[in-house]
Rosetta silent file (secondary structure, phi, psi, omega in degrees, C-alpha in Angstrom):
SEQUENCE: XXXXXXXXXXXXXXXXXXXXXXXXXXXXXXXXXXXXXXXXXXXXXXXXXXXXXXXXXXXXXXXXXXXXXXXXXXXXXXXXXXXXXXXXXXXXXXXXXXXXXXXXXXXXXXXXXXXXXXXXXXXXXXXXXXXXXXXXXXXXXXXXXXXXXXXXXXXXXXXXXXXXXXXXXXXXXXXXXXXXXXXXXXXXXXXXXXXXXXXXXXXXXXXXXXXXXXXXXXXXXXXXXXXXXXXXXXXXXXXXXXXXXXXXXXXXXXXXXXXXXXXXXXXXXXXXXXXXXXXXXXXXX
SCORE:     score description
SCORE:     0.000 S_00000001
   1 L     0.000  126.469  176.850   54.122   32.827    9.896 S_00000001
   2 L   -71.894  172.115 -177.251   53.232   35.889   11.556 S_00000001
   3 L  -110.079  131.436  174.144   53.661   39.587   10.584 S_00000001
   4 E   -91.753  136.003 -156.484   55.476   42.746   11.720 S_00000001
   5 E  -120.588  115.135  165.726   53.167   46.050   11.636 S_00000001
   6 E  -130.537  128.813 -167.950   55.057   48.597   10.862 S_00000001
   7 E   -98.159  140.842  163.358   53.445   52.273   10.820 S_00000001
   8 E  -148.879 -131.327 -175.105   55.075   55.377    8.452 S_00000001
   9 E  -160.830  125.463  169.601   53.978   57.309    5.820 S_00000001
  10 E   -72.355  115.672  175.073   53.584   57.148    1.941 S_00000001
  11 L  -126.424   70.366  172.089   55.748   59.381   -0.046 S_00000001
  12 L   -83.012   11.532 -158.466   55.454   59.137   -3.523 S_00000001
  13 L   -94.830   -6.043  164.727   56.771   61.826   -4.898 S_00000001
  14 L   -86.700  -14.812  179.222   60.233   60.298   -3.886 S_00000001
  15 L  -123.618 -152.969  175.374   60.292   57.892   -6.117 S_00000001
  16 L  -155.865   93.166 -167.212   58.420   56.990   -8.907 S_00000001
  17 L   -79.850  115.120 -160.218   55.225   55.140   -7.941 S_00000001
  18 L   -87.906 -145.238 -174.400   53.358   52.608  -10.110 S_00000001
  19 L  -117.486   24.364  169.368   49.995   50.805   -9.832 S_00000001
  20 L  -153.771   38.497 -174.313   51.836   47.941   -7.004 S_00000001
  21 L   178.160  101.567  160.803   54.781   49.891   -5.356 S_00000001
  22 L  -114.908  153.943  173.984   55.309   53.529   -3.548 S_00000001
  23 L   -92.562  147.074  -67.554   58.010   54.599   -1.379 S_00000001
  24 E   172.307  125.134  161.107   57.345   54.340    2.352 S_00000001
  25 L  -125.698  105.456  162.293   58.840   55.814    5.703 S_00000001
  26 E   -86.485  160.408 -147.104   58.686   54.135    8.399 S_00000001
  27 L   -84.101  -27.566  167.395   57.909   55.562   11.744 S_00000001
  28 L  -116.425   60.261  171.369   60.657   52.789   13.300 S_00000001
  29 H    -5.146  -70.867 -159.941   63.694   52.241   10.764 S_00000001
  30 H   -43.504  -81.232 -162.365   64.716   49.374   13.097 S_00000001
  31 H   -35.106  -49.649  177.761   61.212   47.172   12.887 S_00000001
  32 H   -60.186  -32.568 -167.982   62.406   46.710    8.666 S_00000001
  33 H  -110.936   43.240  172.295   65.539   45.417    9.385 S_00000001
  34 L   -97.816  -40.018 -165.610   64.048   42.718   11.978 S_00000001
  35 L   -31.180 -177.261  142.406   62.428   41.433    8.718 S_00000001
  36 E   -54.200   88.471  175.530   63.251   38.291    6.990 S_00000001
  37 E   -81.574  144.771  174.909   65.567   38.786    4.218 S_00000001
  38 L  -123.172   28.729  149.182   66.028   36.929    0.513 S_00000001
  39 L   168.146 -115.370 -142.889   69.268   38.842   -0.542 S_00000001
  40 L   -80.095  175.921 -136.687   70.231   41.907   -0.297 S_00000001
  41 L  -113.603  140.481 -142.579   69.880   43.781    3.244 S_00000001
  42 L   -81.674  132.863 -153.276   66.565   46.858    2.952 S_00000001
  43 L   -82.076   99.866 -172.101   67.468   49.790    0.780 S_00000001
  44 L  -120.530   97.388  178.716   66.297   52.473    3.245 S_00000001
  45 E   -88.377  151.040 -128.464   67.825   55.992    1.692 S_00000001
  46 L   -84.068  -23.561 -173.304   70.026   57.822    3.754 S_00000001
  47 L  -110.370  -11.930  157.604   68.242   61.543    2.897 S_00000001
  48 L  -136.631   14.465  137.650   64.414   61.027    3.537 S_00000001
  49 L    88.694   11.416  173.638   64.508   57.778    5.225 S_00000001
  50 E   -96.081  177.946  161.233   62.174   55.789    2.419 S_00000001
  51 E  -157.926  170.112 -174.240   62.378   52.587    1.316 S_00000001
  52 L   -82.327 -170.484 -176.303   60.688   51.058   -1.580 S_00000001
  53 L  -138.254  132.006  154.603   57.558   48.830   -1.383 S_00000001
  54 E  -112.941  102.815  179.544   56.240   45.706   -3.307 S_00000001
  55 E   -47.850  105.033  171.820   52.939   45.000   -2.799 S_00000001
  56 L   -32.593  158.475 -131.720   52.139   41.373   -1.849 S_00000001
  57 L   -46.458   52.654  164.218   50.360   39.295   -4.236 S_00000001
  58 L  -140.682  152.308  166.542   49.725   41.447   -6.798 S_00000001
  59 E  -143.517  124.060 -151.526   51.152   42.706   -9.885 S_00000001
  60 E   -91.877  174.607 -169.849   50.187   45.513  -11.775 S_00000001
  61 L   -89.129  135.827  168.225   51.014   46.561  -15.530 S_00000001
  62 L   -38.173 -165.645  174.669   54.410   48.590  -15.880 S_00000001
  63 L   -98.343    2.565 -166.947   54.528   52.426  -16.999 S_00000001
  64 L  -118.755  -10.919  171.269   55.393   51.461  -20.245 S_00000001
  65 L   -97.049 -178.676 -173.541   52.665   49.527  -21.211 S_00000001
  66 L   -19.923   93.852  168.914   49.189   50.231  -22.567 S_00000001
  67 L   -70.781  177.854  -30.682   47.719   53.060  -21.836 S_00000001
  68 L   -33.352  -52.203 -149.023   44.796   54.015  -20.026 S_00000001
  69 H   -34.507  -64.939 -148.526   45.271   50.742  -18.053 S_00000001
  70 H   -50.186  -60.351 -178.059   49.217   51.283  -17.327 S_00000001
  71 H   -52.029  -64.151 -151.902   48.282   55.094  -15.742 S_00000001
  72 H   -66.999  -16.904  155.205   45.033   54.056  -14.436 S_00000001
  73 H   -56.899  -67.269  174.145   46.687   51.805  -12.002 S_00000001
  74 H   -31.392  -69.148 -169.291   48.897   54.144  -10.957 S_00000001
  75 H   -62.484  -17.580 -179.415   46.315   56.718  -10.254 S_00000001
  76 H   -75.077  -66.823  176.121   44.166   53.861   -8.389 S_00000001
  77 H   -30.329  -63.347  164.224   47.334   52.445   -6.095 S_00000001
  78 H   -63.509  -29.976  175.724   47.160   56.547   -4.848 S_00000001
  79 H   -73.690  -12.550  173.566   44.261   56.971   -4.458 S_00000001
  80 H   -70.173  -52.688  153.973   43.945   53.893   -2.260 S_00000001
  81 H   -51.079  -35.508  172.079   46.262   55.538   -0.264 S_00000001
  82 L   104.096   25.736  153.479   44.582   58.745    0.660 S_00000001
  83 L   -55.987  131.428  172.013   47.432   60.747   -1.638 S_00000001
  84 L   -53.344  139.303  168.287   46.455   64.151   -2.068 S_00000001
  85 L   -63.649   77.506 -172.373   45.422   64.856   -5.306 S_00000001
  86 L  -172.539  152.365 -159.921   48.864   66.906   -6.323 S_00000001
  87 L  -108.135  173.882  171.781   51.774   66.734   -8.147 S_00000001
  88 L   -68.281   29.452 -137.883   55.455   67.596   -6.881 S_00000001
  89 L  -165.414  -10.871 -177.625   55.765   70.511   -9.260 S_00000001
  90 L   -84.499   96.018 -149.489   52.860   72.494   -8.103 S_00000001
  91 E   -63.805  151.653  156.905   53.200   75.938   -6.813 S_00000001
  92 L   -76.960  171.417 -175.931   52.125   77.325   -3.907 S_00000001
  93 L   -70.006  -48.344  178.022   50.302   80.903   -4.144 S_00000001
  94 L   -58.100   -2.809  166.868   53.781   82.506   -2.787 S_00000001
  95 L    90.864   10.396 -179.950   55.689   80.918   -5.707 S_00000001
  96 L  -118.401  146.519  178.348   57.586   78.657   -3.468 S_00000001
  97 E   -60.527  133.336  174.249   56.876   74.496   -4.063 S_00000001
  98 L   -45.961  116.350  163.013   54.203   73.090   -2.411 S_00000001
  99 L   -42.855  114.594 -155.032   54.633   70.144   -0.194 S_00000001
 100 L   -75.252  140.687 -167.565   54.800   67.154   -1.560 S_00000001
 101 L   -52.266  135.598 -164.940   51.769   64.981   -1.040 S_00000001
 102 L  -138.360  169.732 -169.415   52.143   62.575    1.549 S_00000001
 103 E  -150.798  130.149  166.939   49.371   59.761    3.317 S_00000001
 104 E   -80.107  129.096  133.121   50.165   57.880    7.559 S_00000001
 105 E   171.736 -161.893 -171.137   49.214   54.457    7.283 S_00000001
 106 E  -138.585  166.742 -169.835   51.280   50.873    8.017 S_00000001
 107 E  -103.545 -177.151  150.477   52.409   47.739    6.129 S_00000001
 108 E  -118.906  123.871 -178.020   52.132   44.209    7.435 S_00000001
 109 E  -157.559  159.488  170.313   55.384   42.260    6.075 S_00000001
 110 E  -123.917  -27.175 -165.461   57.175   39.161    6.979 S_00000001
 111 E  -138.353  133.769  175.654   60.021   39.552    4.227 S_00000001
 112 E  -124.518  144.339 -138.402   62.166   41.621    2.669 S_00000001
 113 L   -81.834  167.791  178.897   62.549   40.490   -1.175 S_00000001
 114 L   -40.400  -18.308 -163.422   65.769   40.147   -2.987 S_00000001
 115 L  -117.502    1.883  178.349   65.975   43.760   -4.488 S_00000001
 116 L    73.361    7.042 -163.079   65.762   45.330   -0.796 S_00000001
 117 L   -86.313 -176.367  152.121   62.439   46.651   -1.360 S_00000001
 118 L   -98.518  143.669  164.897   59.753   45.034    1.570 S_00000001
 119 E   -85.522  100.840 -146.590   57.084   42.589    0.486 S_00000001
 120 E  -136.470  159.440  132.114   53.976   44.118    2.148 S_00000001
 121 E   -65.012  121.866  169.704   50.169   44.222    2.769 S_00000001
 122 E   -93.901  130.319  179.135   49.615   48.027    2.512 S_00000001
 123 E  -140.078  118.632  165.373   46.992   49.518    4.495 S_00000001
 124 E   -82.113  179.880 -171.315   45.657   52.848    4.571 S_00000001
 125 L   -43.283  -41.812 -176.135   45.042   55.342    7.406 S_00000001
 126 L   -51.343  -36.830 -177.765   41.217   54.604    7.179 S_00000001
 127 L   -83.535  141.323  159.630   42.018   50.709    8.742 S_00000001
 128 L   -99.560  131.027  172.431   42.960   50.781   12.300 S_00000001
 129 L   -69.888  179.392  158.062   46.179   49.746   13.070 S_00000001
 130 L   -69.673  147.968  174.192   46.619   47.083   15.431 S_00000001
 131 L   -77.967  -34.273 -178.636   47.353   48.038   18.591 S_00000001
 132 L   -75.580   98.132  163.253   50.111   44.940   19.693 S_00000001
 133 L   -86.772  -52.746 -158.183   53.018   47.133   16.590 S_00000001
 134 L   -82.140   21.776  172.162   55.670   45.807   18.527 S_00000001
 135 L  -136.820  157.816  157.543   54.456   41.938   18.128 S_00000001
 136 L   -35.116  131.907 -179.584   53.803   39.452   16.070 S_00000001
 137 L  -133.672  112.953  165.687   50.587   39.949   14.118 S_00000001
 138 L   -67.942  118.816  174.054   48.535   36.690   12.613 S_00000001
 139 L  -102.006  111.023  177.993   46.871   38.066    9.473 S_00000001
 140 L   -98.615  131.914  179.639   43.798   36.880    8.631 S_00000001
 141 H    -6.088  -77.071 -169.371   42.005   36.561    5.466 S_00000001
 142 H   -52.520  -45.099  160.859   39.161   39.103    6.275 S_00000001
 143 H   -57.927  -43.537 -150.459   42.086   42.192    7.476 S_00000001
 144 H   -77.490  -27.725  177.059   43.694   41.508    3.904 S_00000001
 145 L   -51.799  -16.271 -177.956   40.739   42.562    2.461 S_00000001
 146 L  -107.974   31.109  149.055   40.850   46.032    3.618 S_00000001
 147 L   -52.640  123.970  155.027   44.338   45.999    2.105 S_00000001
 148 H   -18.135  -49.803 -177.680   45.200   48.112   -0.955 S_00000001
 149 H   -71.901  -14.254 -137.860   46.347   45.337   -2.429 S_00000001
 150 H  -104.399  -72.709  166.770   43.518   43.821   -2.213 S_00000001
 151 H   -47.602  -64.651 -176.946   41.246   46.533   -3.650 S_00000001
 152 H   -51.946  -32.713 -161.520   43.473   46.936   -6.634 S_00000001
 153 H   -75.082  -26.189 -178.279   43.209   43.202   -7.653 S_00000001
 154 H   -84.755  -32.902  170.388   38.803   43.724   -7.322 S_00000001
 155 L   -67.887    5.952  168.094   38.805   47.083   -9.451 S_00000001
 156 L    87.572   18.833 -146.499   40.301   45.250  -12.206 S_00000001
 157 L  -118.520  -45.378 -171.835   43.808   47.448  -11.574 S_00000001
 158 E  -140.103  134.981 -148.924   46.039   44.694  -10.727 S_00000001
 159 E   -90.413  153.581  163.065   46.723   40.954  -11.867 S_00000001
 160 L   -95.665  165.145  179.271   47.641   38.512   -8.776 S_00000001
 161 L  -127.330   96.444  147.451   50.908   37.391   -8.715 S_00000001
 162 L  -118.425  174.418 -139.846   52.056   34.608   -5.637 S_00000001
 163 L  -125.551  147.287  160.796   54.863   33.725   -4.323 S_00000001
 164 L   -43.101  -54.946 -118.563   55.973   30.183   -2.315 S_00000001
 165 L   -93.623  -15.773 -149.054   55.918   32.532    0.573 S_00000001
 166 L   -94.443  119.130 -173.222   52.122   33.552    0.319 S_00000001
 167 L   -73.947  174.727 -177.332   49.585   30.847    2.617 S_00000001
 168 L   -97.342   31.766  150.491   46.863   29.465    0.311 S_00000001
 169 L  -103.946  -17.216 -168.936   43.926   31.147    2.507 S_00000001
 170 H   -97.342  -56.858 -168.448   45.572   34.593    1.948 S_00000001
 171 H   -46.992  -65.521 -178.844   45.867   33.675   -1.835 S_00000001
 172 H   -39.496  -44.037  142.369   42.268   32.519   -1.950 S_00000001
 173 H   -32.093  -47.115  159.867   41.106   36.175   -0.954 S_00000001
 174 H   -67.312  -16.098  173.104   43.224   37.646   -3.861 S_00000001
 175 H   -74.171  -43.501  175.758   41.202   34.858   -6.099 S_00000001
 176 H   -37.821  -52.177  167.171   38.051   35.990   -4.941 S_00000001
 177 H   -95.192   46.130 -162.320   38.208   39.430   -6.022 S_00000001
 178 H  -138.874  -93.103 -179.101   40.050   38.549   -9.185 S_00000001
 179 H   -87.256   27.565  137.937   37.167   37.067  -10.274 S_00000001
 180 H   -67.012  -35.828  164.505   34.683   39.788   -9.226 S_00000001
 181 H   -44.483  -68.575 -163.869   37.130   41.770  -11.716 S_00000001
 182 H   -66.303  -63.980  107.581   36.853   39.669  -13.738 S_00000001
 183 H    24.248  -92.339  154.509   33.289   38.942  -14.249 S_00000001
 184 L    -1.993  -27.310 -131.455   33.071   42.786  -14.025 S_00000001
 185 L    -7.225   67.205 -177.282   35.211   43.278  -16.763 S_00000001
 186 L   -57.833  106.437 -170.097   36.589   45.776  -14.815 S_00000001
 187 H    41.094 -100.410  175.132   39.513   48.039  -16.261 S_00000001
 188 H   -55.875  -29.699 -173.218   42.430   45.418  -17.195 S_00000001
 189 H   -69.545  -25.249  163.782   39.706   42.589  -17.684 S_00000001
 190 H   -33.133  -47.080 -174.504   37.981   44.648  -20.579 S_00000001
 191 L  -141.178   14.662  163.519   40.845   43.858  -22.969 S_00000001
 192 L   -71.026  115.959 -167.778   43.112   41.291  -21.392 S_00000001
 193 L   -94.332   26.034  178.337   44.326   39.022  -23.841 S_00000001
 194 L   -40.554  -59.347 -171.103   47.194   36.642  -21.562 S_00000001
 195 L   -82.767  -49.965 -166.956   44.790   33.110  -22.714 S_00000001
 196 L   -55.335  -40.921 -174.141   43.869   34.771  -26.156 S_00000001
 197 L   132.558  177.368  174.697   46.951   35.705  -27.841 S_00000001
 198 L  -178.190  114.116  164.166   48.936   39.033  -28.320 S_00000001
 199 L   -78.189  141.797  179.639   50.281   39.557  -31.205 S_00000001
 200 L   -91.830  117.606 -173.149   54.144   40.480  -31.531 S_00000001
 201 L  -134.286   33.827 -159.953   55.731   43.262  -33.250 S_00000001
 202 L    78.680 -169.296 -152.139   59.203   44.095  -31.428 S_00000001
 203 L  -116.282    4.671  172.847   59.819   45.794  -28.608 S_00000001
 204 L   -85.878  -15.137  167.456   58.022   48.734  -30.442 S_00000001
 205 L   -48.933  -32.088 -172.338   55.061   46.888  -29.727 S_00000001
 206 L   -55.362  -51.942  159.193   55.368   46.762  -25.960 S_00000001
 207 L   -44.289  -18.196 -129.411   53.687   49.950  -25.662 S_00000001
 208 L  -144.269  -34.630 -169.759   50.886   49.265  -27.869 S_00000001
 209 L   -87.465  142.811 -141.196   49.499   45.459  -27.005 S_00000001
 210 L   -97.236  157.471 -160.442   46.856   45.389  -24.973 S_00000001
 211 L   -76.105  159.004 -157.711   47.057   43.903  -21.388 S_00000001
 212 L  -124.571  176.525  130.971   48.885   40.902  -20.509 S_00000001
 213 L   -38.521  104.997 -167.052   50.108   39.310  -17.585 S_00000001
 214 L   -62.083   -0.274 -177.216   52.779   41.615  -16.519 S_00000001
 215 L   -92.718  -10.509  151.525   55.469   38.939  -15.671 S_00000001
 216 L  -107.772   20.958  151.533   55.421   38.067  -19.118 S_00000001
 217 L   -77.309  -15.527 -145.999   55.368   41.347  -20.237 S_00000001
 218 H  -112.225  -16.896 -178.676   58.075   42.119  -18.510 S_00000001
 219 H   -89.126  -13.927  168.443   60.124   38.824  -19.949 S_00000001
 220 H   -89.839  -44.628 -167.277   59.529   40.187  -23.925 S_00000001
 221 H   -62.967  -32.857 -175.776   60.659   43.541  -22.377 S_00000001
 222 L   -84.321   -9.427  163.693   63.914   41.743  -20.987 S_00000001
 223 L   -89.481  -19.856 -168.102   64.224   40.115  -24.471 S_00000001
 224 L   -86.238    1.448  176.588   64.567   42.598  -26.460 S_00000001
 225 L  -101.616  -11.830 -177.906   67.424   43.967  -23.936 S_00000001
 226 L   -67.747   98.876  157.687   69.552   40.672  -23.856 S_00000001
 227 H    -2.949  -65.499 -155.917   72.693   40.791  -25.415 S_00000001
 228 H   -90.450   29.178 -165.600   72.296   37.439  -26.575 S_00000001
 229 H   179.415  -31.753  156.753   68.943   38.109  -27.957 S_00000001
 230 H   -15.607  -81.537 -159.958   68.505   41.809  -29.007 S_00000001
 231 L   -52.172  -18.724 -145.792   69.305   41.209  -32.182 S_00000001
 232 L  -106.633  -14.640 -164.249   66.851   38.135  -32.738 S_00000001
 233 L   -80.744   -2.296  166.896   63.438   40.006  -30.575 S_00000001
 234 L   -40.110  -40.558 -167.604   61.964   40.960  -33.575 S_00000001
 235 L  -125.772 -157.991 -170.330   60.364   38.216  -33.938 S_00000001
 236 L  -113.819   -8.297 -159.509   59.231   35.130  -31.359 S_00000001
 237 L   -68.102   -6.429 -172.284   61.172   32.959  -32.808 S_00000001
 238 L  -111.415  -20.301  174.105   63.846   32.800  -30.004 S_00000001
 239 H    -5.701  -65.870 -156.548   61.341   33.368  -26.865 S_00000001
 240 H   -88.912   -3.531 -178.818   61.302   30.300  -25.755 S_00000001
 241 H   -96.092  -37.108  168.338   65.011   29.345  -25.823 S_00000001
 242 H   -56.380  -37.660 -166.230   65.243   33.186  -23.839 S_00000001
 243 H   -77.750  -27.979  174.419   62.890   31.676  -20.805 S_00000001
 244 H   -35.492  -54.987 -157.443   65.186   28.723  -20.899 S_00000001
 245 L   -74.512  -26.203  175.555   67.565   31.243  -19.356 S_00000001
 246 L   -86.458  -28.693  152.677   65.472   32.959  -17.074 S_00000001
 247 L    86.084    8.108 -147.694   64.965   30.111  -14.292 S_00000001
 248 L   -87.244  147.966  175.169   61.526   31.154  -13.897 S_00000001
 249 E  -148.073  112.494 -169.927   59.791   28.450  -11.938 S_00000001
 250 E  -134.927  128.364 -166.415   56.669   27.714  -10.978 S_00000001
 251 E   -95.935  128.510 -152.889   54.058   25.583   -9.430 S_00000001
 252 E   -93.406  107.088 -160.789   51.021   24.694  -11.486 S_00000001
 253 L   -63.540  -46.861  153.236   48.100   24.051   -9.070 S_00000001
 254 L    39.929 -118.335  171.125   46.302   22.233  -11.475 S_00000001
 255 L   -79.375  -31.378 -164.678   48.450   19.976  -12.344 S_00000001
 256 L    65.595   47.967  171.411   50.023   19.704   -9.035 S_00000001
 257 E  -162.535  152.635 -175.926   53.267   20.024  -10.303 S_00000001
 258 E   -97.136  156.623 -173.173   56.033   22.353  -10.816 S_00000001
 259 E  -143.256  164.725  170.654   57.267   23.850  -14.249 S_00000001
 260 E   -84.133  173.512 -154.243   59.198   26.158  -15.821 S_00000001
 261 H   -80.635   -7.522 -171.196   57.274   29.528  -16.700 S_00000001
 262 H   -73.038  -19.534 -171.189   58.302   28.684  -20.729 S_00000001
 263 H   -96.610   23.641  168.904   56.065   25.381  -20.748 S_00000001
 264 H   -93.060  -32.676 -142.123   53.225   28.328  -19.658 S_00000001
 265 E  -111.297  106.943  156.644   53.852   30.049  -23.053 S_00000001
 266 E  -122.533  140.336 -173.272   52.614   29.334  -26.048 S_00000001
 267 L   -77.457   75.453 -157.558   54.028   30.265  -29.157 S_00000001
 268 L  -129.894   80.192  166.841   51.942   30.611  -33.083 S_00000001
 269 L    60.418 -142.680 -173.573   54.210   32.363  -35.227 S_00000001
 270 L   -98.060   53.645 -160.691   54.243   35.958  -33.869 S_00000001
 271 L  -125.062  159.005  133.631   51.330   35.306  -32.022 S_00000001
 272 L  -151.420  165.205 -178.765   51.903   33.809  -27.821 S_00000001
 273 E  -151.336 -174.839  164.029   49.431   33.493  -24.664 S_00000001
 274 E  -115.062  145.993 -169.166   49.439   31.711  -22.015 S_00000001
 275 L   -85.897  -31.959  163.060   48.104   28.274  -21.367 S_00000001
 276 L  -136.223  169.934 -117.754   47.234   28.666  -17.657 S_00000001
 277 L  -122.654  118.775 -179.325   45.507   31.144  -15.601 S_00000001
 278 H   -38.101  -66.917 -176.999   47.812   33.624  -13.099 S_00000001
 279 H   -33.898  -35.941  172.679   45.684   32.465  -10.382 S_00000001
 280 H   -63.186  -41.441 -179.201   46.874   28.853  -10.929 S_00000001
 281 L   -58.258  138.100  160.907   50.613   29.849  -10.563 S_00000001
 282 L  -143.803   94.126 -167.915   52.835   30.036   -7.277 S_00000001
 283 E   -51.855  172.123  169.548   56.052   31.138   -8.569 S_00000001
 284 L   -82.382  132.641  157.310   59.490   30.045   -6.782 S_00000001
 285 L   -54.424    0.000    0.000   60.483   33.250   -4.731 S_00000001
């Protein structure tokens, strides 16, 4: 499936920009809502004209987890843009605020995900855009490499994450520099325990446990918020009857078969990992 090239500018100071997702203006409004959509129709706000971003097949650790890692994403994800070093709060010498830091460069997207954001290759100003913007663009392995995304998953910054939607030649580039990270022990690979274990202590814990695979970081953060489960997240003992619930689906390459993400998870008292390797997974979209 080909790609739409759409050129803007990176604005994070409009949002609140992690270490796989800033908000974005493009230079042609119209060119987003050509996209593909998988629910709701692209959340483009109405007073600067952003829209959010998810970086294709990667996924980086929230703000609420571990620091350095959690931050050090963040600060990677800008600098891969070409963000000014500055914050939105910074004075100018006349005492009036500075202008907030801003970066030109374009996405490559085919889709935009369920939550309205876009599902993008990110590219900064330093890559030349293509010249056909207003066509179809075949993306080939060797362009995603000078992707953002790309670069975060080889500095050890960001875990991959695909998607059904994601070809297997584009995935095999995010393995490739996964395990140069990895190998490396490169930032998150230094202490990620996802195969080892992480021990469980409540949702005060979330902060505190050392990195994980963020999509199951982000399902013990959603247990301890579940009505039906709040009370009970203390401990692990209900986990796996929460992922029942969660639909998460996935295909195990492996195996060559699909599963739910709970038969991923294993469970030792207040102890869980995972049993297979993010790279193996290609979630349901």
């Amino acid at each position: 499936m080909p790609f739409q090239v759409i050129s803007g500018t990176f604005m994070p100071n409009t949002g609140d920009p992690d270490g796989d997702s800033c908000r974005f203006k493009p230079d042609n409004p119209d060119l987003v809502f050509r996209l593909k959509r998988n629910g709701r129709r692209p959340k483009i706000n109405a007073k600067n004209g952003t829209i959010g971003l998810r970086y294709e097949g990667i996924d980086a650790m929230e703000k609420r987890a571990k620091e350095p890692f959690s931050s050090a994403a963040t600060k990677e994800n800008l600098k891969l843009l070409l963000i000014p070093d500055a914050e939105s709060n910074k004075k100018a010498e006349d005492g009036k605020k500075a202008e907030d830091p801003i970066s030109k460069g374009f996405l490559l997207s085919n889709q935009v995900g369920p939550n309205g954001r876009i599902i993008a290759f990110v590219f900064n100003a330093d890559v030349p855009i293509p010249t056909q913007v207003d066509f179809d663009f075949f993306l080939e392995p060797e362009f995603v490499m000078q992707s953002v995304n790309y670069k975060l998953v080889k500095t050890g910054h960001a875990y991959p994450l695909f998607y059904d939607t994601l070809f297997f030649d584009l995935r095999q580039v995010f393995v490739g520099a996964l395990n140069k990270a990895r190998f490396d022990c490169a930032n998150i690979w230094e202490a990620d325990t996802s195969m080892n274990g992480v021990k469980w202590e409540g949702a005060a814990s979330l902060s505190k446990m050392p990195p994980i695979f963020p999509k199951l970081w982000r399902r013990l953060d959603n247990y301890t918020k579940n009505n039906e489960f709040e009370n009970d997240s203390s401990s692990l003992e209900s986990f796996k009857e929460f992922l029942e619930q969660t639909n998460d689906r996935c295909f195990v390459i492996s195996l060559a078969h699909k599963v739910s993400f709970k038969h991923l998870i294993e469970v030792r008292g207040e102890t869980l990992y995972m049993n297979k390797m993010p790279e193996d997974l290609i979630f349901d979209h």
